[in-house]
Short mmCIF file of C-alpha atoms and ligand atoms in Angstrom, two decimals:
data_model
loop_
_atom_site.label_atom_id
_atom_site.label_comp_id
_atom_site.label_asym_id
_atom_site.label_seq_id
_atom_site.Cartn_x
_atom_site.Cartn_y
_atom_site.Cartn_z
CA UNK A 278 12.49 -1.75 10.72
CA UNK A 279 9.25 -0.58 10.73
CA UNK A 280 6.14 -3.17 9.66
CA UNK A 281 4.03 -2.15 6.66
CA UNK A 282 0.01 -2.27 7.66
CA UNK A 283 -1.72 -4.70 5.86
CA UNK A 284 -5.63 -4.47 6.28
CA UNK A 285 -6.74 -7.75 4.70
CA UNK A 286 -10.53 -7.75 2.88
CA UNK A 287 -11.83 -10.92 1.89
CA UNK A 288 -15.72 -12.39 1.34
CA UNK A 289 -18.12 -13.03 -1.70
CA UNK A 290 -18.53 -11.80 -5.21
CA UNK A 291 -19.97 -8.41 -5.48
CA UNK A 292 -19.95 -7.70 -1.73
CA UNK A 293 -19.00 -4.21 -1.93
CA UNK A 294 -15.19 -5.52 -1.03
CA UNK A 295 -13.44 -3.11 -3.79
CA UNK A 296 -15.95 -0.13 -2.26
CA UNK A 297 -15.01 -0.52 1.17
CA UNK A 298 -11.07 -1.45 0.76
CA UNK A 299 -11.07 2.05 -1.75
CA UNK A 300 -12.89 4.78 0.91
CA UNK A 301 -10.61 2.50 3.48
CA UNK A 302 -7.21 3.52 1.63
CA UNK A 303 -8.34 6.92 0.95
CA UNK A 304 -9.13 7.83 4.55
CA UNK A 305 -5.73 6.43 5.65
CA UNK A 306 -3.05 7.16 2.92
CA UNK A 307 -2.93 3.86 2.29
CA UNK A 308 -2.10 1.97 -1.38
CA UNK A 309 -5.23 -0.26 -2.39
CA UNK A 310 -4.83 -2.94 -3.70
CA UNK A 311 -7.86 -5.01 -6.14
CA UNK A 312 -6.18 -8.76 -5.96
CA UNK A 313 -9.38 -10.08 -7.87
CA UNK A 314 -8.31 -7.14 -11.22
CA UNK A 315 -4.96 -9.46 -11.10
CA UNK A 316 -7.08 -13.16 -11.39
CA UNK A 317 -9.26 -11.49 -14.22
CA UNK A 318 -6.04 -9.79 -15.70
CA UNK A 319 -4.22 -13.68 -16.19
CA UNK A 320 -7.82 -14.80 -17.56
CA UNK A 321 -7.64 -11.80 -20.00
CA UNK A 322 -4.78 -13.53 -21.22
CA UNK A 323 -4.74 -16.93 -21.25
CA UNK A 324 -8.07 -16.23 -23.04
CA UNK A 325 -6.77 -14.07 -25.75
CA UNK A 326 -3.77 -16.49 -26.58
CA UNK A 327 -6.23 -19.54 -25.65
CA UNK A 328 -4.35 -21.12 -23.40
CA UNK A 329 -4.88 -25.03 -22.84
CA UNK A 330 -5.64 -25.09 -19.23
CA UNK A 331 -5.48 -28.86 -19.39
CA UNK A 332 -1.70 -28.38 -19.70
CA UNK A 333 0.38 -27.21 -16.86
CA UNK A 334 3.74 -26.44 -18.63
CA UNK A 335 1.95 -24.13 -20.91
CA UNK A 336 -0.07 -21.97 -18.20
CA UNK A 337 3.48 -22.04 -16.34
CA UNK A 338 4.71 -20.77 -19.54
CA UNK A 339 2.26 -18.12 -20.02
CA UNK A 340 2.83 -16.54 -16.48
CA UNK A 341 6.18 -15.99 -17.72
CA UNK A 342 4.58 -13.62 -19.85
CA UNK A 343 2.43 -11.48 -17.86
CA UNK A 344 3.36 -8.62 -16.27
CA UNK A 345 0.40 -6.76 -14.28
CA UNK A 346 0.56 -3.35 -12.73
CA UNK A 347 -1.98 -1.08 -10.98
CA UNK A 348 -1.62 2.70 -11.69
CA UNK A 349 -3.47 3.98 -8.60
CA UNK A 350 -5.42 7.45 -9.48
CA UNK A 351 -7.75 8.92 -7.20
CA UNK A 352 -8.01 5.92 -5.41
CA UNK A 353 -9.76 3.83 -8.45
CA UNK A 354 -6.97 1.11 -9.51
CA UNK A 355 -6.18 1.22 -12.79
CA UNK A 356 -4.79 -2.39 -14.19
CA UNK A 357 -2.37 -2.69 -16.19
CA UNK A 358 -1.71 -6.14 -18.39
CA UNK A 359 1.55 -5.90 -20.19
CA UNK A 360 1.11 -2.21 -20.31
CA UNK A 361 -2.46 -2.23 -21.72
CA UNK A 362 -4.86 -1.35 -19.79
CA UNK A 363 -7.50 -3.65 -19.25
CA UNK A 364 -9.33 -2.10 -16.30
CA UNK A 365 -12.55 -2.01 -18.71
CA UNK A 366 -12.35 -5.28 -20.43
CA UNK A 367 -11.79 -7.58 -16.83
CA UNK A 368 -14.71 -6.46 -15.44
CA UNK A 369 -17.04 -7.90 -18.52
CA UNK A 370 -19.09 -11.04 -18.91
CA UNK A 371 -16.58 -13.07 -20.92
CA UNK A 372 -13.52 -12.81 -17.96
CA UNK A 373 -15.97 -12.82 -15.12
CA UNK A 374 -17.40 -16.51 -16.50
CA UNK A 375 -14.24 -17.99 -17.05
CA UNK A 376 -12.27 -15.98 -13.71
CA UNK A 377 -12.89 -18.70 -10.71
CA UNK A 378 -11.73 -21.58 -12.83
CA UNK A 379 -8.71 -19.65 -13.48
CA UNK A 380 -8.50 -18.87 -9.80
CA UNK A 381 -8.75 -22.56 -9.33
CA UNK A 382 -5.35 -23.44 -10.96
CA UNK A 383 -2.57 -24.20 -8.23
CA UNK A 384 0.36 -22.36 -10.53
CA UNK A 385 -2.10 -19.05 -11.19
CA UNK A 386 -2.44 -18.69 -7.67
CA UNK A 387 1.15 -19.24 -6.43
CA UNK A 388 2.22 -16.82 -8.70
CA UNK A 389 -0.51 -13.84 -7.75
CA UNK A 390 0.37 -14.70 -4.55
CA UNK A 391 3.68 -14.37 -4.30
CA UNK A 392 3.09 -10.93 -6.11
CA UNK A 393 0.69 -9.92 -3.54
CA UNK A 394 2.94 -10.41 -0.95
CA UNK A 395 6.04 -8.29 -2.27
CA UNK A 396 3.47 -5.42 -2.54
CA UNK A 397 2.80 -5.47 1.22
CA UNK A 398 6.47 -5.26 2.06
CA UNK A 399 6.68 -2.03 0.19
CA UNK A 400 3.60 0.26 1.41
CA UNK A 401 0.76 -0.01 4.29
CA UNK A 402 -1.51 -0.96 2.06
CA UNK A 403 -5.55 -2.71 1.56
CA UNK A 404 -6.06 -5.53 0.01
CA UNK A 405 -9.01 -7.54 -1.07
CA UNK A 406 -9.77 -10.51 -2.34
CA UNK A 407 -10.92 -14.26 -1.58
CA UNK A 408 -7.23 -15.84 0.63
CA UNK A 409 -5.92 -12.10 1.85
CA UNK A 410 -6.13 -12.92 5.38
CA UNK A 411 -6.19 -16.89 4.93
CA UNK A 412 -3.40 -17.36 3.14
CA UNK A 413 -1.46 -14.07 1.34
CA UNK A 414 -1.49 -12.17 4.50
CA UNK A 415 -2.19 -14.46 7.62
CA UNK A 416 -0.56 -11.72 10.28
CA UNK A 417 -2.63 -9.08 8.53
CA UNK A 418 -3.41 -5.73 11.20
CA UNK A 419 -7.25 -6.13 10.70
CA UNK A 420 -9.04 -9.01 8.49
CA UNK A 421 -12.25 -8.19 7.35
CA UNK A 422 -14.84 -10.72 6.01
CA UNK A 423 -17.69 -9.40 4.11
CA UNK A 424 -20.74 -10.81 3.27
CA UNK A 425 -24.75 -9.83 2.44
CA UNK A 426 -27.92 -11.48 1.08
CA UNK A 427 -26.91 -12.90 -2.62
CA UNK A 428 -29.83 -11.32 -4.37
CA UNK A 429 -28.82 -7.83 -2.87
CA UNK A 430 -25.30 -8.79 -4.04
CA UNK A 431 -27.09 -9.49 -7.78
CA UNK A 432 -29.27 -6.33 -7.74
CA UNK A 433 -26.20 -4.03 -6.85
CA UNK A 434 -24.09 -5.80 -9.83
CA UNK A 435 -26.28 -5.39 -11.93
CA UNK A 436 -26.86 -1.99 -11.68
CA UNK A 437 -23.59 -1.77 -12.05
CA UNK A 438 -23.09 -3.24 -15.46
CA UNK A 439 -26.42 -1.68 -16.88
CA UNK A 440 -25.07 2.16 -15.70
CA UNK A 441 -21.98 0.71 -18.18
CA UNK A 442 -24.12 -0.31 -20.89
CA UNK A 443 -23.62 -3.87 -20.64
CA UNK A 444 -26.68 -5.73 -21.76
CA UNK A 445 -27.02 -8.33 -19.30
CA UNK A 446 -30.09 -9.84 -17.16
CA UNK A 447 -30.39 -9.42 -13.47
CA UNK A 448 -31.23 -13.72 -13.60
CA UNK A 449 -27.75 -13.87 -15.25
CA UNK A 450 -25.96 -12.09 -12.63
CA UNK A 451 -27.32 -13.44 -10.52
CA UNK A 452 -26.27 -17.39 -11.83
CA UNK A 453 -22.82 -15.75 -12.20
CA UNK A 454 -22.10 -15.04 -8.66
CA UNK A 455 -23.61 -17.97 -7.55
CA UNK A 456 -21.05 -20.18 -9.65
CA UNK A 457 -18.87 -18.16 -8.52
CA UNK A 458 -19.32 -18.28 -4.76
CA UNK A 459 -19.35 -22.10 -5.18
CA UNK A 460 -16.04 -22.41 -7.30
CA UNK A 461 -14.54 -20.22 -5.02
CA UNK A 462 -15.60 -22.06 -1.77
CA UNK A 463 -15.31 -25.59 -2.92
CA UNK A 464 -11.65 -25.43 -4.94
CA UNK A 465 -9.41 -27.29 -3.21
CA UNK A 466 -6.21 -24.55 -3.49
CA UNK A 467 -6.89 -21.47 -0.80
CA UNK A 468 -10.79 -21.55 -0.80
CA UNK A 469 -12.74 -18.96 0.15
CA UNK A 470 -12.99 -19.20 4.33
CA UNK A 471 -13.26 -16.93 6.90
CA UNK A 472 -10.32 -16.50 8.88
CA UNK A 473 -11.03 -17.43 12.24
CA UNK A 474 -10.08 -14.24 13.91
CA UNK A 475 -11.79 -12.05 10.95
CA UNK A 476 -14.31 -9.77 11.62
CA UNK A 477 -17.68 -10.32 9.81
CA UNK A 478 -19.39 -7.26 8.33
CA UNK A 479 -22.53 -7.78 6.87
CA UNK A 480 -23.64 -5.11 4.75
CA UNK A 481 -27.05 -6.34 3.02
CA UNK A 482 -28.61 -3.51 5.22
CA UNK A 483 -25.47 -0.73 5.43
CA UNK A 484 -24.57 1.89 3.05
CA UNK A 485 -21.51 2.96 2.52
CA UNK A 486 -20.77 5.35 5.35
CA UNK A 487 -21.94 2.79 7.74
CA UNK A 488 -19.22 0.35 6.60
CA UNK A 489 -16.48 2.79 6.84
CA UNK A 490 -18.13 3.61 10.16
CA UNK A 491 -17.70 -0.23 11.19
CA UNK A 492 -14.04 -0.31 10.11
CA UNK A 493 -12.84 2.49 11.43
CA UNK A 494 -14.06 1.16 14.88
CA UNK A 495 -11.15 -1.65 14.80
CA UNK A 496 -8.63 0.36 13.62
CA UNK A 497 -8.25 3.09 16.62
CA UNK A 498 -4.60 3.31 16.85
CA UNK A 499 -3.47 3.60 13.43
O1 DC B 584 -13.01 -9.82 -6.55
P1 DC B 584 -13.39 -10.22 -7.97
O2 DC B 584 -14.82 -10.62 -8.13
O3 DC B 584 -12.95 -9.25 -9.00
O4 DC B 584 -12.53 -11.56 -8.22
C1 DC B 584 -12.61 -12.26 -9.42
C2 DC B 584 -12.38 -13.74 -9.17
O5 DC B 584 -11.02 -13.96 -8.77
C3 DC B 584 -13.25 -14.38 -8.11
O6 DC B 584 -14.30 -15.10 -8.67
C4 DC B 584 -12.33 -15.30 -7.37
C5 DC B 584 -10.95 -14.92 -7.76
N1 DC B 584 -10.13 -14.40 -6.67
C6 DC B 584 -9.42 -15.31 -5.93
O7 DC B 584 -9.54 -16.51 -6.14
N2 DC B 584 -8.57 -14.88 -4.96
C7 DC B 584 -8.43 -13.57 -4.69
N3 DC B 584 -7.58 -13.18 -3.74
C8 DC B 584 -9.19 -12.62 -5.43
C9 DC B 584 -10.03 -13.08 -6.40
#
């Protein structure tokens, strides 16, 4: 049988991942997939039912409960939480704070991951995140790891959030991705690494077409 193509996107906050995976998937038919919306979808909703992290049968528990689906339309992905979509609400302040210690928690991440994986059996497909080529998708076809200068990464956030009416500070951002870079480097459960045989892409000083540019350089046969 014929291998599905997994093209595995991993690096920082707000490095232009989701971007770069989307024009990626459009330009090859392939499924996208945002493995970050899924971490922020579970925070949604241990959140709302305020779920005691401290205990682990009741965050098993409450993964019983989740469902999460992506309803893929032009190429922007659409999440779905228990049929409600929550594409909006998991990108504000409130989830992004409280996302990477949520990320952190050894039964969250089994179960994304195992998720993760089932989708890459079914379609070629892109997927970004923080463990995609570490750990969800080690024989991925390309890995990608992205990176730029965090107060470009801060500027182009928030941007971002003010275009959506979000009243936030640029210092704020700025402190967000920062915690979140550490929590996400220093957990001890899949941290953020680059895989050794990743390729780095540093986009601080490349636009958009220039990434897509880069990419499409390692992919010539596909
Ligand atoms: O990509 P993002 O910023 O939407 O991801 C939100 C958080 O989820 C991020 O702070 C770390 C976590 N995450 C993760 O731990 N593993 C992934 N594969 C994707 C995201």
């Amino acid at each position: 049988m014929k291998k599905n193509i997994v093209i595995a996107i991993d690096g920082y906050s707000s490095c232009g991942k989701s971007t770069l995976a989307k024009a990626l998937a459009q330009k090859l038919n392939y499924i996208y997939i945002d493995s970050g919306a899924m971490y922020r979808a579970v925070t949604l909703f241990f959140l709302r039912q305020g779920i005691d992290l401290s205990s682990h049968a009741a965050i098993s528990n409450a993964l019983q409960h989740i469902d999460i689906d992506f309803h893929s339309r032009d190429y922007q992905s659409h999440v779905l939480l228990n049929g409600e979509e929550v594409s909006e609400e998991i990108r504000q302040m409130p989830v992004s704070q409280k996302v990477s210690e949520i990320a952190a928690i050894k039964e969250v991440r089994q179960c994304m991951v195992k998720q993760q994986q089932k989708m890459g059996k079914q379609k070629n497909i892109v997927m970004d995140g923080r463990d995609i080529g570490t750990t969800v998708f080690p024989d991925a076809y390309l890995k990608l790891f992205m990176t730029a200068d965090p107060k470009t990464r801060a500027e182009r956030r928030y941007k971002e959030l003010q275009a959506k009416g979000e009243n936030v500070s640029l210092e704020a951002v700025f402190d967000n991705l920062a915690h979140r870079d550490f929590q996400d480097t220093t957990r001890e459960v899949s941290p953020l690494v680059r895989a050794t045989d990743a390729v780095i892409l540093d986009n601080t000083n490349l636009n958009q077409d220039e990434q897509l540019a880069f990419t499409m350089a390692y992919l010539p046969v596909i």
